[in-house]
PDB file of C-alpha atoms and ligand atoms in Angstrom:
ATOM      1  CA  MET A   1     -21.310  36.090 128.172  1.00 96.00           C
ATOM      2  CA  LYS A   2     -18.386  37.036 130.571  1.00 98.00           C
ATOM      3  CA  ILE A   3     -16.315  33.886 131.290  1.00 98.00           C
ATOM      4  CA  VAL A   4     -13.076  32.940 133.032  1.00 98.00           C
ATOM      5  CA  LEU A   5     -11.406  29.627 131.906  1.00 98.00           C
ATOM      6  CA  LEU A   6      -9.376  28.228 134.806  1.00 98.00           C
ATOM      7  CA  GLY A   7      -7.104  25.161 134.590  1.00 98.00           C
ATOM      8  CA  PRO A   8      -3.476  23.982 134.830  1.00 98.00           C
ATOM      9  CA  PRO A   9      -1.009  24.382 131.954  1.00 98.00           C
ATOM     10  CA  GLY A  10      -2.128  22.304 129.035  1.00 97.00           C
ATOM     11  CA  ALA A  11      -5.735  21.858 130.314  1.00 98.00           C
ATOM     12  CA  GLY A  12      -7.056  23.129 126.941  1.00 97.00           C
ATOM     13  CA  LYS A  13      -7.917  26.653 128.007  1.00 98.00           C
ATOM     14  CA  GLY A  14      -6.513  28.165 124.709  1.00 96.00           C
ATOM     15  CA  THR A  15      -8.066  25.485 122.517  1.00 96.00           C
ATOM     16  CA  GLN A  16     -11.546  25.861 124.148  1.00 98.00           C
ATOM     17  CA  ALA A  17     -11.341  29.717 124.237  1.00 98.00           C
ATOM     18  CA  ALA A  18     -10.782  29.805 120.531  1.00 96.00           C
ATOM     19  CA  MET A  19     -13.872  27.682 119.913  1.00 96.00           C
ATOM     20  CA  LEU A  20     -16.064  29.656 122.318  1.00 97.00           C
ATOM     21  CA  MET A  21     -14.875  32.863 120.637  1.00 97.00           C
ATOM     22  CA  SER A  22     -16.392  31.838 117.306  1.00 95.00           C
ATOM     23  CA  ARG A  23     -19.524  30.357 118.961  1.00 96.00           C
ATOM     24  CA  TYR A  24     -20.430  33.368 120.996  1.00 96.00           C
ATOM     25  CA  ASP A  25     -18.681  36.046 118.859  1.00 97.00           C
ATOM     26  CA  ILE A  26     -16.742  37.450 121.951  1.00 98.00           C
ATOM     27  CA  PRO A  27     -13.024  37.961 122.181  1.00 98.00           C
ATOM     28  CA  GLN A  28     -10.528  35.710 123.813  1.00 98.00           C
ATOM     29  CA  ILE A  29      -8.316  37.537 126.220  1.00 98.00           C
ATOM     30  CA  SER A  30      -5.174  35.374 126.803  1.00 98.00           C
ATOM     31  CA  THR A  31      -2.708  37.096 129.026  1.00 98.00           C
ATOM     32  CA  GLY A  32      -0.140  34.333 128.022  1.00 97.00           C
ATOM     33  CA  ASP A  33      -0.526  35.290 124.296  1.00 95.00           C
ATOM     34  CA  MET A  34      -0.415  38.972 125.123  1.00 97.00           C
ATOM     35  CA  LEU A  35       2.830  38.485 127.180  1.00 97.00           C
ATOM     36  CA  ARG A  36       4.390  36.354 124.372  1.00 95.00           C
ATOM     37  CA  ALA A  37       3.568  39.121 121.852  1.00 94.00           C
ATOM     38  CA  ALA A  38       5.317  41.665 124.109  1.00 96.00           C
ATOM     39  CA  VAL A  39       8.249  39.281 124.422  1.00 95.00           C
ATOM     40  CA  GLN A  40       8.405  39.008 120.613  1.00 93.00           C
ATOM     41  CA  ASP A  41       8.250  42.805 120.192  1.00 96.00           C
ATOM     42  CA  GLN A  42      11.044  43.152 122.787  1.00 96.00           C
ATOM     43  CA  SER A  43       9.115  45.882 124.517  1.00 95.00           C
ATOM     44  CA  PRO A  44      10.488  46.914 128.008  1.00 93.00           C
ATOM     45  CA  MET A  45       7.582  44.972 129.600  1.00 93.00           C
ATOM     46  CA  GLY A  46       8.230  41.925 127.349  1.00 96.00           C
ATOM     47  CA  ILE A  47      11.924  41.780 128.208  1.00 95.00           C
ATOM     48  CA  LYS A  48      11.031  41.868 131.947  1.00 93.00           C
ATOM     49  CA  ALA A  49       8.206  39.275 131.527  1.00 96.00           C
ATOM     50  CA  LYS A  50      10.387  36.832 129.600  1.00 96.00           C
ATOM     51  CA  GLU A  51      12.588  36.174 132.766  1.00 94.00           C
ATOM     52  CA  TYR A  52       9.523  34.977 134.651  1.00 97.00           C
ATOM     53  CA  MET A  53       7.952  33.107 131.744  1.00 96.00           C
ATOM     54  CA  ASP A  54      11.140  31.204 130.917  1.00 94.00           C
ATOM     55  CA  ALA A  55      11.419  30.013 134.525  1.00 94.00           C
ATOM     56  CA  GLY A  56       7.737  28.965 134.585  1.00 95.00           C
ATOM     57  CA  GLY A  57       6.862  31.524 137.212  1.00 97.00           C
ATOM     58  CA  LEU A  58       4.217  34.161 137.271  1.00 98.00           C
ATOM     59  CA  VAL A  59       4.691  37.682 135.883  1.00 98.00           C
ATOM     60  CA  PRO A  60       4.085  40.308 138.676  1.00 98.00           C
ATOM     61  CA  ASP A  61       0.344  40.921 139.391  1.00 98.00           C
ATOM     62  CA  GLU A  62       0.524  44.729 138.670  1.00 96.00           C
ATOM     63  CA  VAL A  63       1.864  44.063 135.072  1.00 96.00           C
ATOM     64  CA  VAL A  64      -0.888  41.589 134.086  1.00 98.00           C
ATOM     65  CA  VAL A  65      -3.661  43.443 135.827  1.00 98.00           C
ATOM     66  CA  GLY A  66      -2.618  46.544 133.846  1.00 96.00           C
ATOM     67  CA  ILE A  67      -2.745  44.714 130.607  1.00 96.00           C
ATOM     68  CA  VAL A  68      -6.136  43.207 131.325  1.00 98.00           C
ATOM     69  CA  ARG A  69      -7.748  46.345 132.746  1.00 98.00           C
ATOM     70  CA  GLU A  70      -6.821  48.148 129.394  1.00 97.00           C
ATOM     71  CA  ARG A  71      -8.013  45.294 127.258  1.00 98.00           C
ATOM     72  CA  LEU A  72     -11.400  45.048 128.932  1.00 98.00           C
ATOM     73  CA  GLN A  73     -12.188  48.576 128.107  1.00 96.00           C
ATOM     74  CA  ALA A  74     -11.957  47.871 124.356  1.00 97.00           C
ATOM     75  CA  GLU A  75     -15.162  48.129 122.428  1.00 97.00           C
ATOM     76  CA  ASP A  76     -15.110  44.413 121.462  1.00 98.00           C
ATOM     77  CA  CYS A  77     -15.547  43.368 125.006  1.00 98.00           C
ATOM     78  CA  GLU A  78     -18.973  45.138 125.276  1.00 96.00           C
ATOM     79  CA  ASN A  79     -20.983  41.952 124.836  1.00 94.00           C
ATOM     80  CA  GLY A  80     -18.611  39.763 126.781  1.00 98.00           C
ATOM     81  CA  PHE A  81     -15.183  38.060 126.723  1.00 98.00           C
ATOM     82  CA  ILE A  82     -13.392  34.927 127.561  1.00 98.00           C
ATOM     83  CA  LEU A  83     -10.446  35.352 129.957  1.00 98.00           C
ATOM     84  CA  ASP A  84      -7.890  32.603 129.371  1.00 98.00           C
ATOM     85  CA  GLY A  85      -5.091  32.371 132.011  1.00 97.00           C
ATOM     86  CA  PHE A  86      -6.276  35.275 134.073  1.00 98.00           C
ATOM     87  CA  PRO A  87      -6.742  35.624 137.008  1.00 98.00           C
ATOM     88  CA  ARG A  88      -4.001  33.396 138.442  1.00 98.00           C
ATOM     89  CA  THR A  89      -3.669  34.706 141.934  1.00 98.00           C
ATOM     90  CA  GLN A  90      -6.133  36.065 144.541  1.00 98.00           C
ATOM     91  CA  PRO A  91      -4.957  39.664 144.072  1.00 98.00           C
ATOM     92  CA  GLN A  92      -5.560  39.353 140.333  1.00 98.00           C
ATOM     93  CA  ALA A  93      -9.087  37.931 141.127  1.00 98.00           C
ATOM     94  CA  ASP A  94      -9.774  40.899 143.482  1.00 98.00           C
ATOM     95  CA  ALA A  95      -8.478  43.361 140.856  1.00 98.00           C
ATOM     96  CA  LEU A  96     -10.742  41.756 138.145  1.00 98.00           C
ATOM     97  CA  LYS A  97     -13.747  42.154 140.335  1.00 98.00           C
ATOM     98  CA  HIS A  98     -12.908  45.765 140.931  1.00 98.00           C
ATOM     99  CA  VAL A  99     -12.248  46.585 137.299  1.00 98.00           C
ATOM    100  CA  LEU A 100     -15.519  44.961 136.154  1.00 98.00           C
ATOM    101  CA  ALA A 101     -17.451  46.660 138.918  1.00 98.00           C
ATOM    102  CA  GLY A 102     -16.110  49.924 137.536  1.00 97.00           C
ATOM    103  CA  LEU A 103     -17.439  49.051 134.210  1.00 96.00           C
ATOM    104  CA  GLY A 104     -20.790  48.129 135.727  1.00 97.00           C
ATOM    105  CA  LYS A 105     -20.184  44.432 134.827  1.00 97.00           C
ATOM    106  CA  GLN A 106     -19.740  41.105 136.584  1.00 97.00           C
ATOM    107  CA  LEU A 107     -18.691  37.601 135.586  1.00 98.00           C
ATOM    108  CA  ASP A 108     -21.182  35.099 134.457  1.00 98.00           C
ATOM    109  CA  SER A 109     -19.220  31.872 135.014  1.00 98.00           C
ATOM    110  CA  VAL A 110     -15.850  30.477 135.930  1.00 98.00           C
ATOM    111  CA  VAL A 111     -15.180  27.150 134.149  1.00 98.00           C
ATOM    112  CA  SER A 112     -12.423  25.044 135.668  1.00 98.00           C
ATOM    113  CA  LEU A 113     -11.000  22.399 133.418  1.00 98.00           C
ATOM    114  CA  GLN A 114      -9.963  19.175 135.223  1.00 98.00           C
ATOM    115  CA  VAL A 115      -7.093  17.158 133.521  1.00 98.00           C
ATOM    116  CA  GLU A 116      -4.773  14.551 135.029  1.00 97.00           C
ATOM    117  CA  THR A 117      -1.088  15.466 135.323  1.00 95.00           C
ATOM    118  CA  GLU A 118       0.220  12.790 132.962  1.00 94.00           C
ATOM    119  CA  ALA A 119      -2.234  13.937 130.223  1.00 96.00           C
ATOM    120  CA  LEU A 120      -1.066  17.508 130.872  1.00 96.00           C
ATOM    121  CA  VAL A 121       2.511  16.704 130.300  1.00 95.00           C
ATOM    122  CA  GLU A 122       1.659  14.751 127.084  1.00 95.00           C
ATOM    123  CA  ARG A 123      -0.396  17.649 125.786  1.00 96.00           C
ATOM    124  CA  LEU A 124       2.332  20.236 126.415  1.00 96.00           C
ATOM    125  CA  THR A 125       5.192  18.232 125.057  1.00 95.00           C
ATOM    126  CA  GLY A 126       3.184  17.469 121.803  1.00 95.00           C
ATOM    127  CA  ARG A 127       1.904  21.062 121.386  1.00 96.00           C
ATOM    128  CA  ARG A 128       2.885  23.108 118.421  1.00 96.00           C
ATOM    129  CA  THR A 129       1.783  26.637 117.628  1.00 95.00           C
ATOM    130  CA  CYS A 130       1.702  28.480 114.291  1.00 96.00           C
ATOM    131  CA  SER A 131       4.456  31.205 114.362  1.00 93.00           C
ATOM    132  CA  ALA A 132       2.376  33.376 111.988  1.00 93.00           C
ATOM    133  CA  CYS A 133      -1.246  33.289 113.204  1.00 92.00           C
ATOM    134  CA  GLY A 134      -0.872  31.487 116.667  1.00 91.00           C
ATOM    135  CA  LYS A 135      -3.227  28.661 115.879  1.00 93.00           C
ATOM    136  CA  GLY A 136      -2.586  25.663 118.251  1.00 93.00           C
ATOM    137  CA  PHE A 137      -2.052  22.022 117.177  1.00 96.00           C
ATOM    138  CA  HIS A 138      -1.051  18.783 118.826  1.00 96.00           C
ATOM    139  CA  LEU A 139       1.152  16.232 117.176  1.00 96.00           C
ATOM    140  CA  ARG A 140      -1.116  13.392 118.149  1.00 95.00           C
ATOM    141  CA  TYR A 141      -4.564  14.840 119.149  1.00 94.00           C
ATOM    142  CA  ASP A 142      -4.920  17.709 116.675  1.00 94.00           C
ATOM    143  CA  PRO A 143      -2.209  17.183 113.988  1.00 96.00           C
ATOM    144  CA  PRO A 144      -1.711  19.568 111.096  1.00 97.00           C
ATOM    145  CA  ALA A 145      -2.662  18.303 107.523  1.00 97.00           C
ATOM    146  CA  GLU A 146       1.007  18.780 106.427  1.00 96.00           C
ATOM    147  CA  ASP A 147       3.942  18.134 108.801  1.00 96.00           C
ATOM    148  CA  GLY A 148       5.182  21.469 110.450  1.00 97.00           C
ATOM    149  CA  ARG A 149       2.653  23.723 108.527  1.00 98.00           C
ATOM    150  CA  CYS A 150      -0.434  25.599 109.784  1.00 97.00           C
ATOM    151  CA  ASN A 151      -3.637  24.423 108.244  1.00 95.00           C
ATOM    152  CA  SER A 152      -5.054  27.948 108.279  1.00 95.00           C
ATOM    153  CA  CYS A 153      -2.237  30.062 106.923  1.00 97.00           C
ATOM    154  CA  GLY A 154       0.692  27.786 105.958  1.00 97.00           C
ATOM    155  CA  GLY A 155       2.943  29.330 108.689  1.00 97.00           C
ATOM    156  CA  SER A 156       5.571  27.194 110.379  1.00 98.00           C
ATOM    157  CA  LEU A 157       4.790  25.427 113.453  1.00 98.00           C
ATOM    158  CA  VAL A 158       7.017  25.926 116.496  1.00 96.00           C
ATOM    159  CA  GLN A 159       7.293  24.664 120.063  1.00 95.00           C
ATOM    160  CA  ARG A 160       6.778  27.209 122.961  1.00 93.00           C
ATOM    161  CA  ASP A 161       9.970  28.079 124.910  1.00 90.00           C
ATOM    162  CA  ASP A 162       8.289  27.112 128.134  1.00 94.00           C
ATOM    163  CA  ASP A 163       7.146  23.693 127.069  1.00 94.00           C
ATOM    164  CA  ARG A 164      10.440  22.041 127.963  1.00 88.00           C
ATOM    165  CA  GLU A 165       9.853  19.327 130.607  1.00 86.00           C
ATOM    166  CA  GLU A 166      11.657  21.076 133.593  1.00 86.00           C
ATOM    167  CA  THR A 167       9.723  24.291 132.941  1.00 93.00           C
ATOM    168  CA  ILE A 168       6.399  22.391 132.735  1.00 94.00           C
ATOM    169  CA  ARG A 169       7.070  20.977 136.182  1.00 92.00           C
ATOM    170  CA  ASN A 170       7.584  24.456 137.598  1.00 95.00           C
ATOM    171  CA  ARG A 171       4.462  25.782 135.914  1.00 97.00           C
ATOM    172  CA  MET A 172       2.432  22.934 137.371  1.00 97.00           C
ATOM    173  CA  GLN A 173       3.758  23.623 140.848  1.00 97.00           C
ATOM    174  CA  VAL A 174       3.018  27.399 140.513  1.00 97.00           C
ATOM    175  CA  TYR A 175      -0.443  26.473 139.376  1.00 98.00           C
ATOM    176  CA  HIS A 176      -1.094  24.308 142.405  1.00 97.00           C
ATOM    177  CA  GLN A 177       0.278  26.797 144.788  1.00 98.00           C
ATOM    178  CA  GLN A 178      -1.144  30.075 143.453  1.00 98.00           C
ATOM    179  CA  THR A 179      -3.946  29.460 141.063  1.00 98.00           C
ATOM    180  CA  ALA A 180      -5.771  26.351 142.228  1.00 98.00           C
ATOM    181  CA  PRO A 181      -7.046  28.208 145.362  1.00 98.00           C
ATOM    182  CA  LEU A 182      -9.104  30.366 143.061  1.00 98.00           C
ATOM    183  CA  GLU A 183     -11.421  27.398 142.742  1.00 98.00           C
ATOM    184  CA  ASP A 184     -12.577  27.978 146.322  1.00 98.00           C
ATOM    185  CA  TYR A 185     -12.625  31.712 145.775  1.00 98.00           C
ATOM    186  CA  TYR A 186     -15.098  31.424 142.842  1.00 98.00           C
ATOM    187  CA  ARG A 187     -17.014  28.517 144.513  1.00 98.00           C
ATOM    188  CA  ASN A 188     -17.744  30.941 147.393  1.00 98.00           C
ATOM    189  CA  GLU A 189     -18.965  33.465 144.914  1.00 97.00           C
ATOM    190  CA  GLY A 190     -21.242  30.898 143.332  1.00 97.00           C
ATOM    191  CA  LEU A 191     -19.577  31.259 139.987  1.00 98.00           C
ATOM    192  CA  LEU A 192     -17.530  27.980 139.758  1.00 98.00           C
ATOM    193  CA  ALA A 193     -18.475  25.285 137.151  1.00 98.00           C
ATOM    194  CA  VAL A 194     -16.137  22.229 137.173  1.00 98.00           C
ATOM    195  CA  VAL A 195     -15.773  20.508 133.683  1.00 98.00           C
ATOM    196  CA  ASP A 196     -13.967  17.248 132.983  1.00 98.00           C
ATOM    197  CA  GLY A 197     -11.282  18.256 130.474  1.00 98.00           C
ATOM    198  CA  MET A 198     -10.029  14.557 129.818  1.00 98.00           C
ATOM    199  CA  GLY A 199     -12.337  13.880 126.830  1.00 97.00           C
ATOM    200  CA  GLU A 200     -11.605  14.676 123.192  1.00 96.00           C
ATOM    201  CA  ILE A 201     -11.700  18.425 122.272  1.00 96.00           C
ATOM    202  CA  PRO A 202     -15.260  18.505 120.854  1.00 97.00           C
ATOM    203  CA  ALA A 203     -16.640  16.608 123.796  1.00 98.00           C
ATOM    204  CA  VAL A 204     -15.035  19.099 126.207  1.00 98.00           C
ATOM    205  CA  GLN A 205     -16.496  21.987 124.178  1.00 98.00           C
ATOM    206  CA  LYS A 206     -19.929  20.424 124.454  1.00 98.00           C
ATOM    207  CA  ALA A 207     -19.593  20.111 128.213  1.00 98.00           C
ATOM    208  CA  ILE A 208     -18.597  23.734 128.574  1.00 98.00           C
ATOM    209  CA  VAL A 209     -21.417  24.957 126.349  1.00 98.00           C
ATOM    210  CA  SER A 210     -23.839  22.906 128.457  1.00 97.00           C
ATOM    211  CA  VAL A 211     -22.732  24.539 131.735  1.00 96.00           C
ATOM    212  CA  LEU A 212     -22.854  28.022 130.099  1.00 97.00           C
ATOM    213  CA  GLN A 213     -26.411  27.541 129.101  1.00 93.00           C
ATOM    214  CA  ASP A 214     -27.396  27.398 132.743  1.00 82.00           C
ATOM    215  CA  CYS A 215     -25.937  30.804 133.616  1.00 80.00           C
TER     216      CYS A 215
HETATM  217  P1  LIG B   1      -0.205  30.722 129.362  1.00 82.19           P
HETATM  218  O1  LIG B   1       0.080  30.919 127.994  1.00 82.19           O
HETATM  219  O2  LIG B   1      -1.498  31.063 129.874  1.00 82.19           O
HETATM  220  O3  LIG B   1      -0.005  29.237 129.776  1.00 82.19           O
HETATM  221  P2  LIG B   1      -0.639  28.099 130.667  1.00 82.19           P
HETATM  222  O4  LIG B   1      -1.686  28.552 131.632  1.00 82.19           O
HETATM  223  O5  LIG B   1       0.535  27.430 131.262  1.00 82.19           O
HETATM  224  O6  LIG B   1      -1.555  27.244 129.717  1.00 82.19           O
HETATM  225  P3  LIG B   1      -1.168  26.773 128.357  1.00 82.19           P
HETATM  226  O7  LIG B   1      -1.321  27.900 127.345  1.00 82.19           O
HETATM  227  O8  LIG B   1       0.137  26.047 128.354  1.00 82.19           O
HETATM  228  O9  LIG B   1      -2.212  25.642 128.107  1.00 82.19           O
HETATM  229  P4  LIG B   1      -3.784  25.729 127.739  1.00 82.19           P
HETATM  230  O10 LIG B   1      -4.631  25.330 128.913  1.00 82.19           O
HETATM  231  O11 LIG B   1      -4.041  26.939 127.066  1.00 82.19           O
HETATM  232  O12 LIG B   1      -3.795  24.475 126.673  1.00 82.19           O
HETATM  233  P5  LIG B   1      -3.985  24.340 125.151  1.00 82.19           P
HETATM  234  O13 LIG B   1      -5.361  24.768 124.780  1.00 82.19           O
HETATM  235  O14 LIG B   1      -2.862  25.149 124.519  1.00 82.19           O
HETATM  236  O15 LIG B   1       0.945  31.456 130.281  1.00 82.19           O
HETATM  237  C1  LIG B   1       2.282  31.239 130.035  1.00 82.19           C
HETATM  238  C2  LIG B   1       3.105  32.101 130.978  1.00 82.19           C
HETATM  239  O16 LIG B   1       2.718  33.462 130.883  1.00 82.19           O
HETATM  240  C3  LIG B   1       2.822  31.730 132.494  1.00 82.19           C
HETATM  241  O17 LIG B   1       3.673  30.612 132.825  1.00 82.19           O
HETATM  242  C4  LIG B   1       3.304  32.985 133.128  1.00 82.19           C
HETATM  243  O18 LIG B   1       4.703  33.084 133.212  1.00 82.19           O
HETATM  244  C5  LIG B   1       2.785  34.063 132.237  1.00 82.19           C
HETATM  245  N1  LIG B   1       1.384  34.467 132.500  1.00 82.19           N
HETATM  246  C6  LIG B   1       0.326  34.362 131.770  1.00 82.19           C
HETATM  247  N2  LIG B   1      -0.830  34.811 132.459  1.00 82.19           N
HETATM  248  C7  LIG B   1      -0.372  35.239 133.579  1.00 82.19           C
HETATM  249  C8  LIG B   1      -1.065  35.852 134.694  1.00 82.19           C
HETATM  250  N3  LIG B   1      -2.437  35.976 134.647  1.00 82.19           N
HETATM  251  N4  LIG B   1      -0.341  36.269 135.806  1.00 82.19           N
HETATM  252  C9  LIG B   1       0.980  36.092 135.751  1.00 82.19           C
HETATM  253  N5  LIG B   1       1.711  35.455 134.848  1.00 82.19           N
HETATM  254  C10 LIG B   1       0.943  35.132 133.660  1.00 82.19           C
HETATM  255  O19 LIG B   1      -3.785  22.792 124.928  1.00 82.19           O
HETATM  256  C11 LIG B   1      -2.493  22.237 125.081  1.00 82.19           C
HETATM  257  C12 LIG B   1      -2.199  21.116 124.012  1.00 82.19           C
HETATM  258  O20 LIG B   1      -3.174  20.127 124.227  1.00 82.19           O
HETATM  259  C13 LIG B   1      -2.474  21.640 122.577  1.00 82.19           C
HETATM  260  O21 LIG B   1      -1.628  21.015 121.762  1.00 82.19           O
HETATM  261  C14 LIG B   1      -3.850  21.110 122.261  1.00 82.19           C
HETATM  262  O22 LIG B   1      -4.121  20.843 120.824  1.00 82.19           O
HETATM  263  C15 LIG B   1      -4.066  19.872 123.099  1.00 82.19           C
HETATM  264  N6  LIG B   1      -5.361  19.695 123.626  1.00 82.19           N
HETATM  265  C16 LIG B   1      -6.200  20.605 124.119  1.00 82.19           C
HETATM  266  N7  LIG B   1      -7.408  20.024 124.502  1.00 82.19           N
HETATM  267  C17 LIG B   1      -7.189  18.781 124.337  1.00 82.19           C
HETATM  268  C18 LIG B   1      -8.048  17.492 124.561  1.00 82.19           C
HETATM  269  N8  LIG B   1      -9.200  17.684 125.032  1.00 82.19           N
HETATM  270  N9  LIG B   1      -7.554  16.298 124.270  1.00 82.19           N
HETATM  271  C19 LIG B   1      -6.258  16.180 123.724  1.00 82.19           C
HETATM  272  N10 LIG B   1      -5.476  17.210 123.440  1.00 82.19           N
HETATM  273  C20 LIG B   1      -5.880  18.446 123.774  1.00 82.19           C
HETATM  274 MG1  LIG B   2      -2.972  28.650 126.520  1.00 82.19          MG
END
């Protein structure tokens, strides 16, 4: 199964990708997570990427395409993958098609999660992430058993730097300008499946699995 998850910031891409990863035993490839790891390591690429991420803008195409190209060649992608947060621009979508063609592969489905703006802001402001294992929570919709502690590993829960309200607004705007047009791009390729992302987390998972059964 070779899937792209499309959707605005806070739509639930990471949450759903983690569940699909265990269900189908394929890796989640999140460019956001990979870039945050590079920022944490203070690698030259991470230092550069941080400027764009803190402002809520997009990291240059050539940087993210390079990361994804390398990741898709890894052995664990042999049976499929879930791309979470990539592609985000038309040049990235073109590059993805090219890289996959070179590997003799093509996408099976592009799932676009639809969530209203007010719900997105509420999801992002309430999001907490484990600083040790990266597991995501939400203070109201998916709270940890113990305040501030990860259920899985006991690590401390932190708020993402780009989840401040003014950065969230920029990220939304960038999504509408640069990423939303990819819906038409993939509709034209016959790959787009639109899924209502407003329900509870398990209900959204069920809806995604149902569209994936048809591809
Ligand atoms: P990235 O990390 O990809 O962020 P994003 O796309 O803005 O999306 P989020 O991770 O914020 O949201 P999500 O859809 O994963 O939602 P989640 O499941 O966590 O990118 C960050 C930055 O990196 C970008 O701004 C850019 O600078 C750079 N970048 C990354 N990829 C790039 C690329 N390809 N090109 C260029 N630059 C790139 O859910 C959110 C919260 O809601 C959680 O708390 C969760 O528990 C809760 N929740 C989830 N589902 C539900 C539900 N159904 N009901 C209630 N709550 C829910
Ligand atoms: Mg995410």
